[in-house]
Short mmCIF file of C-alpha atoms in Angstrom, two decimals:
data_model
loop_
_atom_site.label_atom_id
_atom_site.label_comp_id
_atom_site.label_asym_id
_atom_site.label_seq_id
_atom_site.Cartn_x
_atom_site.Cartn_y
_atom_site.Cartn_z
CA UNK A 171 -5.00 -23.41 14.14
CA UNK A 172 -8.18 -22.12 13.82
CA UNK A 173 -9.04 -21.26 10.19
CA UNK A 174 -9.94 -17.51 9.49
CA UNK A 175 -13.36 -16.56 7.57
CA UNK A 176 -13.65 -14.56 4.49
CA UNK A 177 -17.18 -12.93 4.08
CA UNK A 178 -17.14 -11.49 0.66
CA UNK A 179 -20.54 -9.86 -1.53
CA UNK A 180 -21.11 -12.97 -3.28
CA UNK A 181 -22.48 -10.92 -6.86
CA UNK A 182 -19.64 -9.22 -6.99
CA UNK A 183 -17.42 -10.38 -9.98
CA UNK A 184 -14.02 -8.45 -8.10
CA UNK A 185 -15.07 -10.40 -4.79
CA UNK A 186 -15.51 -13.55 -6.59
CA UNK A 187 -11.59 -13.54 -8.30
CA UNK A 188 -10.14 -12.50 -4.93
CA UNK A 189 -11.91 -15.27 -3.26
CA UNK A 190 -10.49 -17.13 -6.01
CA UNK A 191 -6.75 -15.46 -6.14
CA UNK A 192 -6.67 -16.24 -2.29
CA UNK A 193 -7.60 -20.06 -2.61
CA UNK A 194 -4.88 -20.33 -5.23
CA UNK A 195 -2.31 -18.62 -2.85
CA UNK A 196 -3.40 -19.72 0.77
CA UNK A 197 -0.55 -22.68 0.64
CA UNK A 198 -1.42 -23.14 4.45
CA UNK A 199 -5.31 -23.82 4.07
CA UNK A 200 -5.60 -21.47 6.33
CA UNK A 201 -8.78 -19.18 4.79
CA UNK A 202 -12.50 -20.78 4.76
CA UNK A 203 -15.02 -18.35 3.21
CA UNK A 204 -19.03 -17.63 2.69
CA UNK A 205 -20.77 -15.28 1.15
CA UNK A 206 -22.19 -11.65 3.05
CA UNK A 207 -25.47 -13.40 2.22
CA UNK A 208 -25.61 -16.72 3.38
CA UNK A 209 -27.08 -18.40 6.28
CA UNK A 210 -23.58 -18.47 7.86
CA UNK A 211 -22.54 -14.88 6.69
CA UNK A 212 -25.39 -13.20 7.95
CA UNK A 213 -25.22 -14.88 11.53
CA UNK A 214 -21.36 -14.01 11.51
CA UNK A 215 -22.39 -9.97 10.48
CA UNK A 216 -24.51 -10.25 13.63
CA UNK A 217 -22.21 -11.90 16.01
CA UNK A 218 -19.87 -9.76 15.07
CA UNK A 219 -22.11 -6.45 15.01
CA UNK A 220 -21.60 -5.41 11.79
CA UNK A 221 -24.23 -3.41 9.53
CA UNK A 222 -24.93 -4.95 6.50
CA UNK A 223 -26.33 -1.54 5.28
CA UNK A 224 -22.61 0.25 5.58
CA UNK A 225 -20.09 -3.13 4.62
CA UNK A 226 -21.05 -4.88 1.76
CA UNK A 227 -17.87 -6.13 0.59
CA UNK A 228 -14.43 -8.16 2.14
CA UNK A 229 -14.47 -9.02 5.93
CA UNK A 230 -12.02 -11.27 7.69
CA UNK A 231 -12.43 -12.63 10.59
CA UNK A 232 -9.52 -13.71 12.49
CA UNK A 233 -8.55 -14.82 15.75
CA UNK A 234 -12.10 -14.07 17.42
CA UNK A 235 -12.05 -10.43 15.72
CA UNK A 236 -13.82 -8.96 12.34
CA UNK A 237 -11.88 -6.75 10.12
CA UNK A 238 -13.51 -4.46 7.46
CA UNK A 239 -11.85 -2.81 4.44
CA UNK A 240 -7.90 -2.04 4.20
CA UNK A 241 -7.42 -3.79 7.11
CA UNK A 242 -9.15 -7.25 6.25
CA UNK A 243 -7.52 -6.90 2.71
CA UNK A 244 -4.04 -6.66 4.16
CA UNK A 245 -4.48 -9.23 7.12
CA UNK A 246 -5.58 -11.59 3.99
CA UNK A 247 -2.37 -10.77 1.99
CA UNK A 248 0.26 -11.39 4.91
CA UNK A 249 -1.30 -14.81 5.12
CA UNK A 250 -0.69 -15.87 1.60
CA UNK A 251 2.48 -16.89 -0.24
CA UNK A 252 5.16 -14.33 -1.25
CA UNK A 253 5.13 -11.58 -2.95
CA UNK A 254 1.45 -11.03 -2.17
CA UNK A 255 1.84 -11.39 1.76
CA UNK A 256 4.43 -8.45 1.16
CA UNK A 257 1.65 -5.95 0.58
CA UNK A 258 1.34 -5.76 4.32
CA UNK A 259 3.88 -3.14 4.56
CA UNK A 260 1.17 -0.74 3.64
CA UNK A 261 -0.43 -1.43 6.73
CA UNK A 262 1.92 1.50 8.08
CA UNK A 263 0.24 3.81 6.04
CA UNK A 264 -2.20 5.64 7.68
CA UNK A 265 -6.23 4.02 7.97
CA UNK A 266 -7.94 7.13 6.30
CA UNK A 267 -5.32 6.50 3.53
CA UNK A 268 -5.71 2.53 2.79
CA UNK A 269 -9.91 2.87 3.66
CA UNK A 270 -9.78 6.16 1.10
CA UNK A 271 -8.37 4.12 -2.33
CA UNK A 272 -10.54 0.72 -0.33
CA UNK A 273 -13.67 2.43 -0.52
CA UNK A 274 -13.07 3.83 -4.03
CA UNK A 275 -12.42 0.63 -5.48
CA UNK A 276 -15.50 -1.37 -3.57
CA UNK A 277 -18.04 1.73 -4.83
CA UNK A 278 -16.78 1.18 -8.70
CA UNK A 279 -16.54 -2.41 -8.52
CA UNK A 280 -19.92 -3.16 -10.35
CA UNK A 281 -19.43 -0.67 -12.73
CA UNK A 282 -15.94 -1.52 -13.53
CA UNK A 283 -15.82 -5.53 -12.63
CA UNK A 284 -19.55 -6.44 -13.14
CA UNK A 285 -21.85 -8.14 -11.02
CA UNK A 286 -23.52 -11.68 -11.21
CA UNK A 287 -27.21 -12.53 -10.68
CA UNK A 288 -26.72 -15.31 -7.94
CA UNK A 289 -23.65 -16.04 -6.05
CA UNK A 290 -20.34 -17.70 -6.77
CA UNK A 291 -21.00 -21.84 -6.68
CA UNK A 292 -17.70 -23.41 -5.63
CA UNK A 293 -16.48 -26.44 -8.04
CA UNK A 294 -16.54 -30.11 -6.11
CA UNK A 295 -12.70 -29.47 -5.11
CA UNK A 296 -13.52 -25.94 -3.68
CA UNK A 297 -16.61 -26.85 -2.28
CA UNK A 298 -14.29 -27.56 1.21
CA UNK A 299 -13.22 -24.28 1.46
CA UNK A 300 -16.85 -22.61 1.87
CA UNK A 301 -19.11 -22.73 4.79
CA UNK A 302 -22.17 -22.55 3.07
#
């Protein structure tokens, strides 16, 4: 199985514990990540067509496809172990809905969460998980 990529804002403290939260829940290895600003992140925003400038937070990319927002969030959390992979019954609520309360949260997210000066290092056993 191909392994699906999380790009996530690397100085983002929110970013950084969901990278984290989904490392500690992906019981079938199945997530690799890097950060929006890496070598590897960038080249993946332009293979995949996607402005920098308007998505600077969570994208997965899955099966040959990128997913922004609600829908990467929720693709993440049906991958991961029970009860989180349940949250992707909200994925019947409608897109303007899930984006709405997504794009609140990822405009407050320095104010509320904080924001680092350089990007997330991964620890030796971690280090595996990141493409970077």
């Amino acid at each position: 199985m191909e392994k699906r990529i999380v790009l996530f804002d690397g100085v983002c403290n929110l970013c950084n514990q969901a990278v984290t939260f989904i490392i500690k829940r992906d019981s079938k290895d199945a997530f690799r990540f890097a950060s929006l600003d890496s070598d590897v992140g960038k080249k993946l925003l332009h293979q995949y067509k996607i402005d920098p400038n308007k998505i600077d937070s969570i994208i997965l990319i899955q099966e040959g496809q990128a997913y922004i927002k609600a829908s990467a969030a929720l693709r993440i959390a049906k991958n991961l172990r029970p009860p989180v992979s349940w949250l992707f019954c909200f994925k019947v609520l409608p897109l303007w809905l899930t984006n709405g309360v997504y794009d609140f949260i990822a405009r407050n997210r320095y104010r509320w969460f904080g924001k680092r000066d350089s990007c997330m290092i991964p620890t030796k056993d971690l280090k595996s998980k990141f493409l970077d």
